[in-house]
Amino acid sequence: MRIENWAFVIRGDSYSAPEQLTQHLTGNVFGHTRHEDRKFVETSTVEQIDLENGIVITRNSTYILGTPDSKWVEWISKNDSRWLEKLKKDRKSVV
């Protein structure tokens, strides 16, 4: 299944130890067996990220990455340029 307008989010609270934080993918899904196309979802915990091939594997599903959310890309570019550089390099400039 494909996910468009995606972004990575971290879940936890200010009292969580770093190893207790979980990473999730949010966005609009297409081709999901339980959701209508374009439905906004938050995935189960991300287990593997393969930006070079545009694939994210979560605890329950595998997603093909479409276009990232522009506001997330803007935030990443201001706050963590390593992500943006990796996206540009691995995704052949989709951002």
Coordinates of N, CA and C in Angstrom, one line a residue:
M1 N 0.8 -1.2 0.0 CA 0.0 0.0 0.0 C 0.9 1.2 0.0
R2 N 0.4 2.3 -0.5 CA 1.1 3.6 -0.6 C 0.6 4.6 0.4
I3 N 1.6 5.4 0.8 CA 1.2 6.5 1.8 C 1.7 7.8 1.2
E4 N 0.8 8.8 1.1 CA 1.1 10.1 0.6 C 1.0 11.2 1.7
N5 N 1.6 12.3 1.4 CA 1.6 13.4 2.4 C 2.1 12.9 3.8
W6 N 3.1 12.1 3.8 CA 3.6 11.4 5.0 C 4.5 12.3 5.8
A7 N 4.6 11.9 7.0 CA 5.6 12.5 8.0 C 5.8 11.5 9.1
F8 N 7.0 11.6 9.7 CA 7.3 10.7 10.8 C 7.0 11.5 12.1
V9 N 6.4 10.8 13.0 CA 6.1 11.4 14.3 C 6.7 10.5 15.4
I10 N 7.1 11.2 16.5 CA 7.6 10.4 17.7 C 6.5 10.5 18.8
R11 N 6.2 9.3 19.4 CA 5.2 9.3 20.4 C 5.9 8.9 21.8
G12 N 5.4 9.6 22.8 CA 5.9 9.4 24.2 C 5.6 10.7 24.9
D13 N 6.1 10.8 26.1 CA 5.9 12.1 26.8 C 7.2 12.6 27.4
S14 N 7.2 13.7 28.1 CA 8.4 14.3 28.6 C 9.0 13.4 29.7
Y15 N 8.3 12.4 30.2 CA 8.8 11.6 31.2 C 9.3 10.2 30.7
S16 N 9.2 10.0 29.4 CA 9.6 8.8 28.7 C 11.1 8.8 28.5
A17 N 11.7 7.6 28.8 CA 13.1 7.5 28.5 C 13.2 7.4 27.0
P18 N 14.4 7.8 26.4 CA 14.5 7.7 25.0 C 14.2 6.4 24.4
E19 N 14.5 5.3 25.0 CA 14.3 4.0 24.5 C 12.8 3.6 24.5
Q20 N 12.0 4.4 25.2 CA 10.5 4.1 25.3 C 9.8 4.9 24.2
L21 N 10.4 5.9 23.6 CA 9.8 6.6 22.5 C 9.6 5.8 21.3
T22 N 8.5 5.9 20.6 CA 8.2 5.2 19.4 C 8.0 6.1 18.2
Q23 N 8.4 5.6 17.0 CA 8.3 6.4 15.8 C 7.2 5.8 15.0
H24 N 6.3 6.7 14.4 CA 5.2 6.3 13.6 C 5.2 7.1 12.3
L25 N 4.5 6.6 11.4 CA 4.3 7.3 10.1 C 2.9 7.8 10.0
T26 N 2.7 9.0 9.6 CA 1.3 9.5 9.4 C 1.2 9.9 7.9
G27 N -0.1 9.9 7.4 CA -0.3 10.3 6.0 C -1.6 9.7 5.5
N28 N -1.8 9.9 4.2 CA -3.0 9.5 3.5 C -2.7 8.1 2.8
V29 N -3.4 7.1 3.2 CA -3.1 5.8 2.6 C -4.0 5.5 1.3
F30 N -3.4 4.6 0.5 CA -4.0 4.2 -0.7 C -3.8 2.7 -0.8
G31 N -4.8 1.9 -1.1 CA -4.7 0.5 -1.3 C -4.6 -0.3 0.0
H32 N -5.1 0.3 1.1 CA -5.1 -0.3 2.4 C -6.4 -1.2 2.5
T33 N -6.2 -2.4 3.1 CA -7.3 -3.3 3.1 C -8.4 -2.9 4.1
R34 N -8.1 -2.1 5.1 CA -9.1 -1.7 6.1 C -9.5 -0.3 6.1
H35 N -8.9 0.5 5.2 CA -9.2 2.0 5.1 C -9.5 2.4 3.7
E36 N -10.4 3.3 3.5 CA -10.7 3.9 2.2 C -9.4 4.7 1.7
D37 N -9.3 4.8 0.4 CA -8.2 5.6 -0.2 C -8.3 7.0 0.4
R38 N -7.2 7.6 0.6 CA -7.0 9.0 1.1 C -7.2 9.2 2.6
K39 N -7.6 8.1 3.3 CA -7.9 8.2 4.7 C -6.5 8.6 5.4
F40 N -6.6 9.6 6.3 CA -5.4 9.9 7.1 C -5.3 8.9 8.2
V41 N -4.1 8.3 8.4 CA -3.8 7.3 9.4 C -2.5 7.6 10.1
E42 N -2.4 7.0 11.3 CA -1.1 6.9 12.0 C -0.8 5.5 12.1
T43 N 0.4 5.1 11.6 CA 0.7 3.6 11.6 C 1.1 3.1 13.0
S44 N 1.2 1.8 13.0 CA 1.8 1.2 14.2 C 3.3 1.6 14.2
T45 N 4.0 1.1 15.2 CA 5.4 1.5 15.4 C 6.2 1.1 14.2
V46 N 7.1 2.1 13.7 CA 8.0 1.9 12.6 C 9.1 1.0 13.1
E47 N 9.4 -0.1 12.3 CA 10.5 -1.0 12.6 C 11.6 -0.9 11.7
Q48 N 11.4 -0.4 10.4 CA 12.5 -0.3 9.5 C 12.1 0.8 8.5
I49 N 13.1 1.6 8.2 CA 13.0 2.7 7.2 C 14.0 2.5 6.1
D50 N 13.6 2.3 4.8 CA 14.4 2.2 3.7 C 14.1 3.3 2.7
L51 N 14.8 4.5 3.0 CA 14.5 5.7 2.2 C 15.0 5.5 0.7
E52 N 16.1 4.7 0.6 CA 16.6 4.5 -0.8 C 15.6 3.9 -1.7
N53 N 14.8 3.0 -1.2 CA 13.8 2.3 -2.0 C 12.4 2.8 -1.7
G54 N 12.3 3.8 -0.8 CA 11.0 4.4 -0.5 C 10.0 3.5 0.2
I55 N 10.5 2.7 1.2 CA 9.7 1.7 1.9 C 9.9 1.9 3.4
V56 N 8.7 1.8 4.1 CA 8.7 1.8 5.5 C 8.0 0.6 6.0
I57 N 8.6 -0.2 6.9 CA 8.0 -1.4 7.5 C 7.6 -1.0 8.9
T58 N 6.3 -1.2 9.2 CA 5.8 -1.0 10.6 C 5.6 -2.4 11.2
R59 N 5.1 -2.4 12.5 CA 4.8 -3.6 13.1 C 3.8 -4.4 12.4
N60 N 2.8 -3.8 11.7 CA 1.7 -4.5 11.1 C 1.7 -4.4 9.5
S61 N 2.4 -3.5 8.9 CA 2.3 -3.3 7.5 C 3.6 -2.8 6.8
T62 N 3.6 -2.8 5.5 CA 4.7 -2.2 4.7 C 4.1 -1.2 3.8
Y63 N 4.7 0.0 3.8 CA 4.2 1.2 3.1 C 5.2 1.6 2.0
I64 N 4.7 2.0 0.9 CA 5.5 2.6 -0.2 C 5.3 4.1 0.0
L65 N 6.4 4.8 0.2 CA 6.4 6.2 0.4 C 6.1 7.0 -0.9
G66 N 5.1 7.8 -0.9 CA 4.8 8.8 -2.0 C 5.5 10.1 -1.6
T67 N 4.8 11.2 -1.8 CA 5.4 12.5 -1.6 C 5.2 12.8 -0.1
P68 N 6.3 13.3 0.5 CA 6.2 13.7 2.0 C 5.4 15.0 2.2
D69 N 4.9 15.1 3.4 CA 4.1 16.3 3.7 C 5.0 17.6 3.7
S70 N 4.6 18.6 3.0 CA 5.4 19.8 2.7 C 5.7 20.5 4.1
K71 N 4.8 20.5 5.0 CA 5.0 21.2 6.3 C 6.1 20.4 7.1
W72 N 6.0 19.1 7.0 CA 7.0 18.3 7.7 C 8.4 18.5 7.1
V73 N 8.5 18.5 5.8 CA 9.8 18.8 5.1 C 10.3 20.2 5.5
E74 N 9.4 21.2 5.5 CA 9.8 22.5 6.0 C 10.4 22.5 7.4
W75 N 9.7 21.8 8.3 CA 10.1 21.7 9.7 C 11.5 21.0 9.8
I76 N 11.6 19.9 9.1 CA 12.8 19.1 9.1 C 14.0 19.9 8.5
S77 N 13.7 20.7 7.5 CA 14.8 21.5 6.9 C 15.3 22.6 7.9
K78 N 14.4 23.0 8.8 CA 14.8 24.0 9.8 C 15.4 23.4 11.0
N79 N 15.1 22.2 11.3 CA 15.4 21.6 12.6 C 16.3 20.4 12.6
D80 N 16.4 19.7 11.5 CA 17.2 18.5 11.4 C 17.6 18.3 9.9
S81 N 18.5 19.0 9.4 CA 18.9 19.0 8.0 C 19.4 17.6 7.5
R82 N 19.8 16.8 8.5 CA 20.3 15.4 8.1 C 19.2 14.6 7.4
W83 N 18.0 14.7 8.0 CA 16.9 14.0 7.4 C 16.6 14.5 5.9
L84 N 16.6 15.8 5.8 CA 16.3 16.4 4.5 C 17.4 16.0 3.4
E85 N 18.6 16.0 3.8 CA 19.7 15.6 2.9 C 19.6 14.1 2.5
K86 N 19.2 13.3 3.5 CA 19.0 11.9 3.2 C 17.9 11.7 2.3
L87 N 16.8 12.4 2.5 CA 15.6 12.3 1.6 C 16.0 12.7 0.2
K88 N 16.7 13.8 0.1 CA 17.0 14.2 -1.3 C 17.9 13.2 -2.0
K89 N 18.9 12.7 -1.2 CA 19.8 11.8 -1.8 C 19.2 10.4 -2.1
D90 N 18.4 9.9 -1.2 CA 17.8 8.6 -1.4 C 16.6 8.5 -2.2
R91 N 15.8 9.6 -2.2 CA 14.5 9.6 -3.0 C 14.6 10.3 -4.3
K92 N 15.8 10.6 -4.7 CA 16.0 11.2 -6.1 C 15.2 12.6 -6.2
S93 N 15.3 13.4 -5.1 CA 14.8 14.7 -5.1 C 13.3 14.8 -5.2
V94 N 12.6 14.0 -4.4 CA 11.1 14.1 -4.4 C 10.7 15.2 -3.5
V95 N 11.6 15.8 -2.8 CA 11.3 16.9 -1.8 C 11.8 18.2 -2.4

